C-alpha positions as a Python dict, from the first residue, in 0.01 Angstrom:
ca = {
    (1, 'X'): (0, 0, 0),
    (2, 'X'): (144, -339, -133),
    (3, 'X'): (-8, -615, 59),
    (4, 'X'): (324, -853, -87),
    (5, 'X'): (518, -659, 199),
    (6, 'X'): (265, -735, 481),
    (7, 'X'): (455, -1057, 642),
    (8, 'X'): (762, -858, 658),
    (9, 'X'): (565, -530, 819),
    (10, 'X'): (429, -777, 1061),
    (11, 'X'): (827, -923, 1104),
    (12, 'X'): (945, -540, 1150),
    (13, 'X'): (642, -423, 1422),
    (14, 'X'): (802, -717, 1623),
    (15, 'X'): (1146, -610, 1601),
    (16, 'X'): (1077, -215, 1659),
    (17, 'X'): (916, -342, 1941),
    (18, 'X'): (1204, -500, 2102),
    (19, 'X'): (1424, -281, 1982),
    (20, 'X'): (1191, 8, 2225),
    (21, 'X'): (1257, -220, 2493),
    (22, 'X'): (1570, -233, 2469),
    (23, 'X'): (1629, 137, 2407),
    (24, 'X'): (1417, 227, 2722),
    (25, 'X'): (1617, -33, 2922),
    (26, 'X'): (2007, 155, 2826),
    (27, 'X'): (1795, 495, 2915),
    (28, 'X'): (1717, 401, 3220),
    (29, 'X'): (2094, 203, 3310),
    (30, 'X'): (2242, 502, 3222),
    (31, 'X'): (2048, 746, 3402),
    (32, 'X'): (2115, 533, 3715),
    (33, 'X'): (2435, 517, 3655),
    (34, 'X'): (2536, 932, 3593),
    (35, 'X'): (2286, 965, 3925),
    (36, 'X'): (2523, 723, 4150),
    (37, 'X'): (2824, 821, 3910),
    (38, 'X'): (2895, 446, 3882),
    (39, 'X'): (2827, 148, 3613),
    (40, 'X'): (2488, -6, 3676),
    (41, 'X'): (2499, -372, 3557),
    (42, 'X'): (2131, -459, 3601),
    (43, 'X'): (1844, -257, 3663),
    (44, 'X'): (1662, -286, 4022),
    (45, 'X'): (1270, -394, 4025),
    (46, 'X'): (1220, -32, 4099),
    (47, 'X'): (1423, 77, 3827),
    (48, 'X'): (1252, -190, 3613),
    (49, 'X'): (920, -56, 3685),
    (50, 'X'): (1050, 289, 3528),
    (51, 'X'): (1170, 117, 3225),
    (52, 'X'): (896, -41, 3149),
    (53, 'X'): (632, 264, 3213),
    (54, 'X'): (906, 474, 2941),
    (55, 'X'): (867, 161, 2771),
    (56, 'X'): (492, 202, 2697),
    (57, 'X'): (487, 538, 2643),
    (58, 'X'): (761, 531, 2356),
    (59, 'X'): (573, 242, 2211),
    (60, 'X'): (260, 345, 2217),
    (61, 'X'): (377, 691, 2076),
    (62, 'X'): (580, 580, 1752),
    (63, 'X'): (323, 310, 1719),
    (64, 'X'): (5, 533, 1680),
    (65, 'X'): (247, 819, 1514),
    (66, 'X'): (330, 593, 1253),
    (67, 'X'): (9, 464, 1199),
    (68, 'X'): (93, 114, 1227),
    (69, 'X'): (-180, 119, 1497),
    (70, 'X'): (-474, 333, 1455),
    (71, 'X'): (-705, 374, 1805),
    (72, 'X'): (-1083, 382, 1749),
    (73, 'X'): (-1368, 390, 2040),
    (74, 'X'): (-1588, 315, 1754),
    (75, 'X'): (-1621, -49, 1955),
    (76, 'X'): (-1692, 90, 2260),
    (77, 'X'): (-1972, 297, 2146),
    (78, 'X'): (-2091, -42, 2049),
    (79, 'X'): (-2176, -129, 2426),
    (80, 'X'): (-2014, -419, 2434),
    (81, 'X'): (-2019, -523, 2782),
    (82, 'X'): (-2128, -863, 2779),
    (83, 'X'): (-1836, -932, 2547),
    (84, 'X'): (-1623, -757, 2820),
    (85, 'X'): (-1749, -964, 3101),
    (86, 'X'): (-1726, -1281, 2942),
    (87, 'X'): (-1363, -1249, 2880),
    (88, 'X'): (-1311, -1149, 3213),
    (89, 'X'): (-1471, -1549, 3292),
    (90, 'X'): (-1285, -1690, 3064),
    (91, 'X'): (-950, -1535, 3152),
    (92, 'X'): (-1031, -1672, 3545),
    (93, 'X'): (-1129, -2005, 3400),
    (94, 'X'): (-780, -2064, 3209),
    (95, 'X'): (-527, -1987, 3503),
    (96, 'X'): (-593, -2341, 3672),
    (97, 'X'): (-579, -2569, 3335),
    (98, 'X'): (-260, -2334, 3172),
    (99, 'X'): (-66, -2376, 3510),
    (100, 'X'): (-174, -2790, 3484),
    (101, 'X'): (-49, -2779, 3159),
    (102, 'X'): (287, -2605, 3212),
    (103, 'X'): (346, -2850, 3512),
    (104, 'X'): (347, -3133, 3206),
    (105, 'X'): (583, -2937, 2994),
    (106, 'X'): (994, -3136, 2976),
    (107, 'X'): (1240, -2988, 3169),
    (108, 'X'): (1432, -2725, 3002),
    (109, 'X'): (1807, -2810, 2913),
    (110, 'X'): (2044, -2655, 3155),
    (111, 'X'): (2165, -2282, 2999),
    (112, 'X'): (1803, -2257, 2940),
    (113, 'X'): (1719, -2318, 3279),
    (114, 'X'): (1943, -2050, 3410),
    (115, 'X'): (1726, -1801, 3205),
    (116, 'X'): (1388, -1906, 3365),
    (117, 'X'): (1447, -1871, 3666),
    (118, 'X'): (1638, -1554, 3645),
    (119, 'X'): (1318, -1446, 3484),
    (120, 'X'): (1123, -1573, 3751),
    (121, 'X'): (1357, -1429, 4049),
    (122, 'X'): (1291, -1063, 3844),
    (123, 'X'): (934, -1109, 3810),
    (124, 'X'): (907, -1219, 4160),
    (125, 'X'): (1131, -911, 4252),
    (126, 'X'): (889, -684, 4017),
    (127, 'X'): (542, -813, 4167),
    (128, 'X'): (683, -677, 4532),
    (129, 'X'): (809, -334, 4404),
    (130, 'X'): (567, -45, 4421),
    (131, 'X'): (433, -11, 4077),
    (132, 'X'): (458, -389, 4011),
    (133, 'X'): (94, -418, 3956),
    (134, 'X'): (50, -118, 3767),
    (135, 'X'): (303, -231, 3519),
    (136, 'X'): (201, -582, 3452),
    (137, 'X'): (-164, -564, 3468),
    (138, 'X'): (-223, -221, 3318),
    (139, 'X'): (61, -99, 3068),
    (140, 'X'): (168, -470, 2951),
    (141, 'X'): (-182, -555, 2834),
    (142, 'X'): (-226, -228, 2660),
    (143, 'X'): (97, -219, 2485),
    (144, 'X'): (94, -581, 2365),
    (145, 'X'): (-218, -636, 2242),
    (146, 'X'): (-225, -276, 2046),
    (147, 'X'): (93, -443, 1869),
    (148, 'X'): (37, -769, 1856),
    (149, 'X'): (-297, -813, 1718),
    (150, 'X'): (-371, -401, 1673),
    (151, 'X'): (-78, -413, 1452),
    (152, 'X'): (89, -738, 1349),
    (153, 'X'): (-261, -930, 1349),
    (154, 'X'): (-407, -658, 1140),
    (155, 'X'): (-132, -648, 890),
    (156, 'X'): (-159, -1003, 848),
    (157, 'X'): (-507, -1060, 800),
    (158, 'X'): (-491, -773, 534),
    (159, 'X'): (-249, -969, 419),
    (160, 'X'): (-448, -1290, 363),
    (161, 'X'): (-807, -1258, 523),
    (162, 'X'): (-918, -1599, 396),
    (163, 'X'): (-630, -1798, 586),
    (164, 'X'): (-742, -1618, 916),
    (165, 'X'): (-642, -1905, 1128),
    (166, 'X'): (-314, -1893, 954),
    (167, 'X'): (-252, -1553, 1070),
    (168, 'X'): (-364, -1582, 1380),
    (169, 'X'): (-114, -1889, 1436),
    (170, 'X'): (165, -1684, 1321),
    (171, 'X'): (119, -1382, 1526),
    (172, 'X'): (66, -1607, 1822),
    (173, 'X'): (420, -1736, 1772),
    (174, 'X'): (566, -1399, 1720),
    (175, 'X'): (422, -1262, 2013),
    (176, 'X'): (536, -1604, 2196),
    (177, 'X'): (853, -1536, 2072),
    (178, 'X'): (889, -1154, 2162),
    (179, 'X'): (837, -1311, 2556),
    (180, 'X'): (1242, -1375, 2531),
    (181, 'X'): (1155, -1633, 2789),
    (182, 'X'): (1117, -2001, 2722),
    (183, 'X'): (898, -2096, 3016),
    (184, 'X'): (658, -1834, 2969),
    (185, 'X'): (652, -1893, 2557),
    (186, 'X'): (405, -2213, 2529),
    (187, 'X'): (114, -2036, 2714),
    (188, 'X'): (199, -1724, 2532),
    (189, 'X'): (124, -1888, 2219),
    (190, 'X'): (-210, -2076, 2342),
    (191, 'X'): (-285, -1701, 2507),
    (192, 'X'): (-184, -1544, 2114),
    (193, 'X'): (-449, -1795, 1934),
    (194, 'X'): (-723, -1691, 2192),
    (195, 'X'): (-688, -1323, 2173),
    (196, 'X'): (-602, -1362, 1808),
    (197, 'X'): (-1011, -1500, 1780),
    (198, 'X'): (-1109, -1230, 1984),
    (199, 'X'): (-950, -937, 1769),
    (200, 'X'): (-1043, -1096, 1451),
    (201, 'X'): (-1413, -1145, 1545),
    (202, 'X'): (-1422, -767, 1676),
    (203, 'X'): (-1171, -593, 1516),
    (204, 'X'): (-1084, -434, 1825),
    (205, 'X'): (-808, -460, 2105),
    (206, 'X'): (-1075, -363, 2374),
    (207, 'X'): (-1162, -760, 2451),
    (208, 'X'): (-832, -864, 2418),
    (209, 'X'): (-709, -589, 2682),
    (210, 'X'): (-947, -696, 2927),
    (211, 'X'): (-896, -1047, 2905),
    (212, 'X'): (-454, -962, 2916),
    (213, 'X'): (-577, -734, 3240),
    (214, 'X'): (-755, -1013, 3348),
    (215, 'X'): (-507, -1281, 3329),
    (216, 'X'): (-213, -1097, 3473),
    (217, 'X'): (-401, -972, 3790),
    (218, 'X'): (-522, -1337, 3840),
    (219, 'X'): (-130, -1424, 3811),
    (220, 'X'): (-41, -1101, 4067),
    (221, 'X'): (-317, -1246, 4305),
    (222, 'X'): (-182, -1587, 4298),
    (223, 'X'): (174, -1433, 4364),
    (224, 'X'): (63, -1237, 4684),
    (225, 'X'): (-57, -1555, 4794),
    (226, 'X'): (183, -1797, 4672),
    (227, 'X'): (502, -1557, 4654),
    (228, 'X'): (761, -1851, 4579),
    (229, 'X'): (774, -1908, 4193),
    (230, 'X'): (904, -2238, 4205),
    (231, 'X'): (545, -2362, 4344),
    (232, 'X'): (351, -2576, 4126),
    (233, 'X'): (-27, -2614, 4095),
    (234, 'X'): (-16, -2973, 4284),
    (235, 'X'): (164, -2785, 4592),
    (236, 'X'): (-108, -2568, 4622),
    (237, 'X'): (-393, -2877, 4676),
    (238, 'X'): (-138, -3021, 4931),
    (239, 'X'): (-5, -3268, 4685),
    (240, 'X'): (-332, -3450, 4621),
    (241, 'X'): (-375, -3534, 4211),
    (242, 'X'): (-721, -3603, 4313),
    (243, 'X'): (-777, -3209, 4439),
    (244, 'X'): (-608, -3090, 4139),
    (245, 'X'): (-770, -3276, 3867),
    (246, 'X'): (-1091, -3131, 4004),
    (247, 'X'): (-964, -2798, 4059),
    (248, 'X'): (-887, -2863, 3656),
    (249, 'X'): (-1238, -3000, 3608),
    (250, 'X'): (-1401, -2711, 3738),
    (251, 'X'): (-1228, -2407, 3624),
    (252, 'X'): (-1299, -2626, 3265),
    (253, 'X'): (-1697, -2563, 3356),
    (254, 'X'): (-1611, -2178, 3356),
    (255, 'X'): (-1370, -2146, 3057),
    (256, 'X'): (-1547, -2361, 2807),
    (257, 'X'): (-1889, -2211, 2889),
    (258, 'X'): (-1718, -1876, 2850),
    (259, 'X'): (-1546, -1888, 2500),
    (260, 'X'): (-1920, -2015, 2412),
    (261, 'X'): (-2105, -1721, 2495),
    (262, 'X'): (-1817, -1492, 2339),
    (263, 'X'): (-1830, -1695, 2023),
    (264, 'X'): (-2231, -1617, 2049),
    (265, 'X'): (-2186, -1232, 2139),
    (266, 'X'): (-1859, -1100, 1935),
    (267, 'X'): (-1945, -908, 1661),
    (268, 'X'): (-1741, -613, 1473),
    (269, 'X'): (-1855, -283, 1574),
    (270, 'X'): (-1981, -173, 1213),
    (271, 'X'): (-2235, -520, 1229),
    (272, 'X'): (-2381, -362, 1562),
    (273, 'X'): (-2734, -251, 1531),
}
């Protein structure tokens, strides 16, 4: 296979997967609408749920079918459960400093305002639908990370193993990109370089999985108890910087110690005794 062609693989893995989306999302509209026998304009959050489980299942199917992502358990056989736990840590230990960060972020011109919180009314509207969970803590992780760094990390770092940073950088901003959301893009990207380390130090999706479950259940938890997503991290501490900052400070004691012992303990299956 010509390795010249690997950026533009990588490019095309992106695009069939929003193109899947996008397919599964007219399926579903048009089901809905020859079952009521009118035009549906927008899916439901129930409906939403549907199209995203059809979703993962077409993706996941062409995907593996066209060997552009190849499944192995060779890592698991590696009994790699302190990696497993320790991104587990770290994924808990990011939630506080990524929401402190995204507090700092400018505020988004107006048409591109309209779009987040549209975004954030459906998400909001998805974590309270039967199914919501299931869907963004389960299928999302599993999909994305087989083809963002099972597939379009791979590709790249066939592509050019000695700039591995480089690679990982790029498919961080593709798969910040593919988010179609601008609020949501800047920790997608910081989120892309860290599971980016993780898959190129193990060659396997496994950690990165767990630390997407991770991640996204801390984010459902936090909406069950915090269910308007306009709140900010300062609202929760009652408006006290002083509460915050430490809440910062001390979820920094359980990241940083965390990406340590990972960077001690990854290892590629094949360089497992």
């Amino acid at each position: 296979m010509n390795k010249r062609f690997n950026l533009l693989r990588a490019l095309a893995y992106v695009l069939v997967f929003l193109a899947i989306q996008g397919f599964a999302s007219v399926v579903v509209m048009l089901v809905m609408t020859l079952m009521k026998g009118k035009l549906s304009e927008q899916l439901t959050a129930s409906q939403t749920v549907i199209m995203m489980i059809l979703f993962a299942v077409l993706t996941m199917i062409v995907f593996v079918w066209a060997r552009w992502f190849r499944p192995s358990a060779s890592y698991l056989k590696s009994r790699p459960w302190t990696v497993v736990a320790w991104s587990v840590v770290a994924a808990l230990g990011a939630i506080v400093p990524s929401m402190f960060c995204q507090e700092w972020l400018p505020d988004w011109p107006g048409w591109i305002q309209e779009i987040v919180d549209e975004s954030e009314r459906q998400f909001a509207e998805l974590m309270q639908t039967r199914g919501g969970y299931f869907v963004l803590a389960l299928l999302v992780p599993m999909v994305e990370e087989c083809v963002f760094r099972g597939a379009v990390l791979r590709t790249l770092l066939d592509w050019q193993p000695r700039r591995r940073w480089l690679m990982i950088g790029l498919s961080a901003l593709l798969f910040a990109a593919a988010h179609l959301n601008p609020a949501q893009m800047p920790h997608a990207f910081v989120i892309g370089l860290l599971l980016g380390w993780m898959y190129s130090r193990t060659d396997s999706v496994i950690p990165g999985i767990v630390y997407h479950w991770a991640n996204n259940t801390a984010a459902y938890l936090l909406f069950v108890f915090y269910p308007d997503p306009s709140l900010e991290l300062i609202d929760i501490f009652g408006g006290q910087v002083g509460r915050e900052l430490m809440a910062v400070g001390f979820s920094l004691c359980i990241l940083l110690p965390a990406l340590f012992q990972l960077n001690q303990t990854m290892k590629k299956a094949s360089s497992r005794s």
